Amino acid sequence: MARPGHRRHGWRVRLRHLYEAPAPEAKRFRYALLGLDALSLGWIVAASFLGPTGPALAVDVVLGLVLLGEYGLRLAASGKPVRAALHPLNLADLLAILSLLLAPLLHGALAFLRVLRTLRLVHSVRLLTSLRSDLPFFRRNEEAALAAAQLCVFLFIMSGLVFELQHRTNPGIRNFADALYFTVTTLTTTGFGDVTLPGTLGRLLSVVIMLAGVTLFLRLAQALFRPVKVRFPCPSCGLSRHEPDAVHCKACGTLLNIPDEGAG
């Protein structure tokens, strides 16, 4: 008969398999997690149109419980759950989940915490990188895809921040779509001027959006227009980026054997 300690260890091994293994069932599990993240982000946008109604708050709590269950499974799959829980991204994820669970109590200043739920996007980007073997387009354009994903993360987080800070007092920010519109026009320095953020805090937030947005746009443009290279560590010198058809490492001349899917 298996001892309790062995059973607990077996559960942890199975969970780690689901989160990390390349097996088909593990990949299906991670795709389901991506779907859950997409659902939670879609709810962020929809909830901004509905307002804090009873049914909307109930959905917040139910979604928070589902995400809390996944969070617990993720920690259990880790070899060191306490250390994993203290990781900044996992702490941010926990705060995002708590903002959903405490939705009925989030009034006034506490409503600011609701913006943290957009940090689930960071979790989605990490999942995508673990599934690169299934996504040829992502694998071929990984750097550009990650730059675009990071730009989307920034857009959603800043739009959520603008919405939570402004929708109670600013008639131009009535829902998440208005906040996203302001963020994009500010980030691209288009600045139509039909929506503005008044006060010192609003101006400072606009400055942050412009400065950070320009940096992310430049990184995306660099990734898109720089000659495409593949990631393959040279066994001798460690150079990790090479031309797709490279036969020798341009740094040390070592013979390379870069995997090639072939043409069509």
Protein backbone atom coordinates (compact mmCIF):
# COMPACT_ATOMS: atom_id res chain seq x y z
CA MET A 1 0.00 0.00 0.00
CA ALA A 2 1.42 3.39 -1.01
CA ARG A 3 2.26 5.71 1.82
CA PRO A 4 0.63 9.20 1.94
CA GLY A 5 3.95 10.91 1.20
CA HIS A 6 4.42 8.82 -1.94
CA ARG A 7 0.88 9.59 -3.11
CA ARG A 8 1.45 13.32 -2.66
CA HIS A 9 4.73 13.07 -4.54
CA GLY A 10 2.98 11.17 -7.35
CA TRP A 11 0.37 13.91 -7.70
CA ARG A 12 3.10 16.51 -7.92
CA VAL A 13 4.92 14.56 -10.62
CA ARG A 14 1.72 14.26 -12.66
CA LEU A 15 1.01 17.97 -12.30
CA ARG A 16 4.55 18.87 -13.35
CA HIS A 17 4.08 16.61 -16.35
CA LEU A 18 0.98 18.58 -17.38
CA TYR A 19 2.70 21.95 -17.01
CA GLU A 20 6.07 21.10 -18.56
CA ALA A 21 6.08 17.89 -20.60
CA PRO A 22 5.94 17.84 -24.43
CA ALA A 23 3.37 15.00 -24.38
CA PRO A 24 0.08 15.58 -26.28
CA GLU A 25 -2.12 15.53 -23.17
CA ALA A 26 0.17 18.06 -21.46
CA LYS A 27 0.01 20.36 -24.47
CA ARG A 28 -3.78 20.11 -24.53
CA PHE A 29 -3.81 21.08 -20.86
CA ARG A 30 -1.67 24.15 -21.55
CA TYR A 31 -3.86 25.15 -24.50
CA ALA A 32 -6.84 24.94 -22.14
CA LEU A 33 -4.99 27.31 -19.80
CA LEU A 34 -4.49 29.74 -22.70
CA GLY A 35 -8.21 29.54 -23.38
CA LEU A 36 -8.91 30.29 -19.72
CA ASP A 37 -6.66 33.36 -19.88
CA ALA A 38 -8.41 34.52 -23.06
CA LEU A 39 -11.76 34.08 -21.33
CA SER A 40 -10.65 36.10 -18.31
CA LEU A 41 -9.34 38.92 -20.50
CA GLY A 42 -12.52 38.96 -22.55
CA TRP A 43 -14.45 39.30 -19.32
CA ILE A 44 -12.34 42.34 -18.35
CA VAL A 45 -13.58 44.16 -21.43
CA ALA A 46 -17.19 42.97 -21.12
CA ALA A 47 -17.42 43.83 -17.41
CA SER A 48 -16.45 47.45 -18.10
CA PHE A 49 -19.63 47.81 -20.20
CA LEU A 50 -21.88 46.04 -17.67
CA GLY A 51 -20.83 47.89 -14.54
CA PRO A 52 -20.83 46.45 -10.98
CA THR A 53 -24.16 44.63 -11.25
CA GLY A 54 -25.01 41.58 -9.17
CA PRO A 55 -24.57 39.02 -11.99
CA ALA A 56 -21.31 40.65 -13.11
CA LEU A 57 -19.89 40.49 -9.58
CA ALA A 58 -20.95 36.84 -9.33
CA VAL A 59 -19.06 36.04 -12.55
CA ASP A 60 -16.02 37.84 -11.08
CA VAL A 61 -16.07 35.59 -8.01
CA VAL A 62 -16.63 32.36 -9.98
CA LEU A 63 -13.83 33.22 -12.41
CA GLY A 64 -11.60 34.10 -9.47
CA LEU A 65 -12.24 30.70 -7.87
CA VAL A 66 -11.38 28.89 -11.12
CA LEU A 67 -8.15 30.88 -11.51
CA LEU A 68 -7.30 30.31 -7.84
CA GLY A 69 -7.64 26.56 -8.40
CA GLU A 70 -5.26 26.74 -11.37
CA TYR A 71 -2.86 28.87 -9.32
CA GLY A 72 -2.81 26.22 -6.60
CA LEU A 73 -2.16 23.46 -9.11
CA ARG A 74 0.71 25.48 -10.60
CA LEU A 75 2.35 25.88 -7.20
CA ALA A 76 1.83 22.21 -6.38
CA ALA A 77 3.56 21.28 -9.64
CA SER A 78 6.61 23.28 -8.61
CA GLY A 79 9.42 21.55 -6.80
CA LYS A 80 9.50 24.42 -4.29
CA PRO A 81 5.95 25.81 -3.87
CA VAL A 82 6.88 28.49 -1.34
CA ARG A 83 9.70 29.81 -3.51
CA ALA A 84 7.44 29.71 -6.58
CA ALA A 85 4.72 31.63 -4.72
CA LEU A 86 7.20 34.40 -3.96
CA HIS A 87 8.16 34.85 -7.62
CA PRO A 88 7.11 38.37 -8.74
CA LEU A 89 4.96 37.08 -11.62
CA ASN A 90 3.17 34.60 -9.37
CA LEU A 91 2.62 37.30 -6.75
CA ALA A 92 1.12 39.54 -9.43
CA ASP A 93 -1.07 36.66 -10.59
CA LEU A 94 -2.29 36.09 -7.02
CA LEU A 95 -3.18 39.76 -6.66
CA ALA A 96 -5.08 39.58 -9.95
CA ILE A 97 -7.04 36.59 -8.65
CA LEU A 98 -7.78 38.29 -5.33
CA SER A 99 -9.07 41.33 -7.21
CA LEU A 100 -11.70 39.02 -8.74
CA LEU A 101 -12.57 37.22 -5.53
CA LEU A 102 -12.97 40.51 -3.66
CA ALA A 103 -14.92 42.17 -6.48
CA PRO A 104 -18.08 42.68 -4.33
CA LEU A 105 -15.96 44.62 -1.83
CA LEU A 106 -13.88 46.65 -4.29
CA HIS A 107 -15.21 50.15 -3.95
CA GLY A 108 -13.41 53.49 -3.92
CA ALA A 109 -9.64 53.23 -3.67
CA LEU A 110 -9.69 49.42 -3.62
CA ALA A 111 -11.14 49.34 -7.12
CA PHE A 112 -7.63 50.19 -8.35
CA LEU A 113 -6.72 46.55 -7.67
CA ARG A 114 -9.02 45.44 -10.49
CA VAL A 115 -6.41 46.56 -13.02
CA LEU A 116 -4.14 43.77 -11.77
CA ARG A 117 -6.28 41.16 -13.49
CA THR A 118 -4.77 42.29 -16.82
CA LEU A 119 -1.47 40.82 -15.60
CA ARG A 120 -2.87 37.42 -16.60
CA LEU A 121 -1.54 38.35 -20.05
CA VAL A 122 2.01 37.86 -18.75
CA HIS A 123 1.06 34.32 -17.81
CA SER A 124 -0.30 33.74 -21.34
CA VAL A 125 2.98 34.87 -22.93
CA ARG A 126 4.90 32.39 -20.77
CA LEU A 127 2.54 29.61 -21.85
CA LEU A 128 3.02 30.49 -25.52
CA THR A 129 6.78 30.15 -25.24
CA SER A 130 6.35 26.66 -23.79
CA LEU A 131 4.21 25.67 -26.80
CA ARG A 132 6.56 26.93 -29.52
CA SER A 133 7.13 23.40 -30.82
CA ASP A 134 3.45 23.23 -31.85
CA LEU A 135 3.36 26.65 -33.49
CA PRO A 136 5.68 26.82 -36.53
CA PHE A 137 4.83 30.47 -37.23
CA PHE A 138 5.60 31.39 -33.61
CA ARG A 139 8.84 29.41 -33.72
CA ARG A 140 10.00 31.08 -36.94
CA ASN A 141 9.10 34.57 -35.73
CA GLU A 142 9.55 34.10 -32.00
CA GLU A 143 11.28 37.38 -31.31
CA ALA A 144 8.71 39.46 -33.22
CA ALA A 145 5.82 37.49 -31.68
CA LEU A 146 7.12 38.05 -28.15
CA ALA A 147 7.67 41.76 -28.85
CA ALA A 148 4.09 42.03 -30.13
CA ALA A 149 2.79 40.11 -27.13
CA GLN A 150 4.65 42.40 -24.73
CA LEU A 151 3.20 45.42 -26.51
CA CYS A 152 -0.29 43.93 -26.08
CA VAL A 153 0.41 43.31 -22.40
CA PHE A 154 1.39 46.96 -22.01
CA LEU A 155 -1.71 48.13 -23.88
CA PHE A 156 -4.08 46.09 -21.73
CA ILE A 157 -2.41 46.97 -18.44
CA MET A 158 -2.28 50.70 -19.19
CA SER A 159 -5.83 50.68 -20.55
CA GLY A 160 -7.00 48.97 -17.38
CA LEU A 161 -5.14 51.54 -15.29
CA VAL A 162 -6.64 54.43 -17.25
CA PHE A 163 -10.13 52.94 -16.94
CA GLU A 164 -9.96 52.35 -13.19
CA LEU A 165 -8.50 55.79 -12.47
CA GLN A 166 -10.77 57.76 -14.79
CA HIS A 167 -14.15 56.14 -15.48
CA ARG A 168 -15.82 57.57 -12.36
CA THR A 169 -14.86 61.19 -13.03
CA ASN A 170 -13.89 61.48 -16.70
CA PRO A 171 -16.86 61.55 -19.14
CA GLY A 172 -14.54 60.54 -21.98
CA ILE A 173 -13.67 57.23 -20.30
CA ARG A 174 -16.90 55.26 -19.93
CA ASN A 175 -15.64 51.71 -20.55
CA PHE A 176 -12.52 49.70 -21.33
CA ALA A 177 -12.83 50.43 -25.06
CA ASP A 178 -12.61 54.18 -24.38
CA ALA A 179 -9.55 53.61 -22.22
CA LEU A 180 -7.95 51.44 -24.91
CA TYR A 181 -8.67 54.13 -27.52
CA PHE A 182 -6.98 56.78 -25.37
CA THR A 183 -3.99 54.52 -24.67
CA VAL A 184 -3.42 53.71 -28.36
CA THR A 185 -3.75 57.32 -29.54
CA THR A 186 -1.37 58.45 -26.80
CA LEU A 187 1.10 55.61 -27.34
CA THR A 188 1.28 56.34 -31.07
CA THR A 189 1.55 60.10 -30.31
CA THR A 190 -1.47 60.67 -32.58
CA GLY A 191 -3.17 62.63 -29.82
CA PHE A 192 -6.57 63.50 -31.31
CA GLY A 193 -7.40 65.44 -28.15
CA ASP A 194 -11.04 64.31 -27.90
CA VAL A 195 -10.15 62.35 -24.73
CA THR A 196 -7.67 63.69 -22.20
CA LEU A 197 -6.68 62.83 -18.64
CA PRO A 198 -7.01 65.95 -16.46
CA GLY A 199 -4.83 66.82 -13.51
CA THR A 200 -1.21 66.15 -12.68
CA LEU A 201 -1.72 62.40 -12.25
CA GLY A 202 -3.44 62.19 -15.64
CA ARG A 203 -0.63 64.04 -17.39
CA LEU A 204 2.04 61.88 -15.74
CA LEU A 205 0.18 58.73 -16.78
CA SER A 206 0.03 60.02 -20.37
CA VAL A 207 3.79 60.64 -20.31
CA VAL A 208 4.44 57.08 -19.09
CA ILE A 209 2.26 55.67 -21.87
CA MET A 210 4.10 57.70 -24.52
CA LEU A 211 7.63 56.94 -23.33
CA ALA A 212 7.12 53.24 -22.66
CA GLY A 213 5.01 52.82 -25.80
CA VAL A 214 7.66 54.29 -28.09
CA THR A 215 10.24 51.90 -26.61
CA LEU A 216 8.01 48.88 -27.19
CA PHE A 217 7.14 50.00 -30.72
CA LEU A 218 10.82 50.38 -31.58
CA ARG A 219 11.56 46.91 -30.26
CA LEU A 220 8.72 45.44 -32.32
CA ALA A 221 9.89 47.27 -35.46
CA GLN A 222 13.45 46.06 -34.90
CA ALA A 223 12.24 42.47 -34.53
CA LEU A 224 10.11 42.74 -37.70
CA PHE A 225 12.65 44.35 -40.01
CA ARG A 226 15.91 42.85 -38.77
CA PRO A 227 17.08 39.91 -40.92
CA VAL A 228 15.41 36.71 -39.72
CA LYS A 229 17.70 34.44 -37.71
CA VAL A 230 17.20 31.16 -35.91
CA ARG A 231 18.14 30.31 -32.36
CA PHE A 232 20.63 27.45 -32.20
CA PRO A 233 23.47 27.49 -29.63
CA CYS A 234 26.87 26.86 -31.17
CA PRO A 235 28.39 23.84 -29.37
CA SER A 236 31.80 25.55 -29.26
CA CYS A 237 31.35 29.27 -28.58
CA GLY A 238 27.67 29.43 -27.58
CA LEU A 239 26.57 31.98 -30.20
CA SER A 240 22.81 31.46 -30.29
CA ARG A 241 21.60 33.38 -33.37
CA HIS A 242 22.47 32.29 -36.90
CA GLU A 243 21.16 32.69 -40.44
CA PRO A 244 18.62 29.95 -41.23
CA ASP A 245 20.89 28.39 -43.87
CA ALA A 246 24.13 28.71 -41.89
CA VAL A 247 26.47 25.73 -42.11
CA HIS A 248 29.28 27.12 -39.94
CA CYS A 249 29.22 29.42 -36.93
CA LYS A 250 30.25 32.89 -38.07
CA ALA A 251 32.02 33.50 -34.73
CA CYS A 252 34.23 30.41 -34.45
CA GLY A 253 33.69 28.41 -37.66
CA THR A 254 32.32 25.30 -35.94
CA LEU A 255 30.15 23.05 -38.11
CA LEU A 256 26.47 23.53 -37.25
CA ASN A 257 23.57 21.17 -37.62
CA ILE A 258 20.57 23.49 -37.44
CA PRO A 259 17.24 21.57 -37.65
CA ASP A 260 15.41 22.39 -40.88
CA GLU A 261 11.74 21.63 -41.55
CA GLY A 262 12.36 21.75 -45.27
CA ALA A 263 10.49 23.73 -47.93
CA GLY A 264 6.72 23.24 -47.90
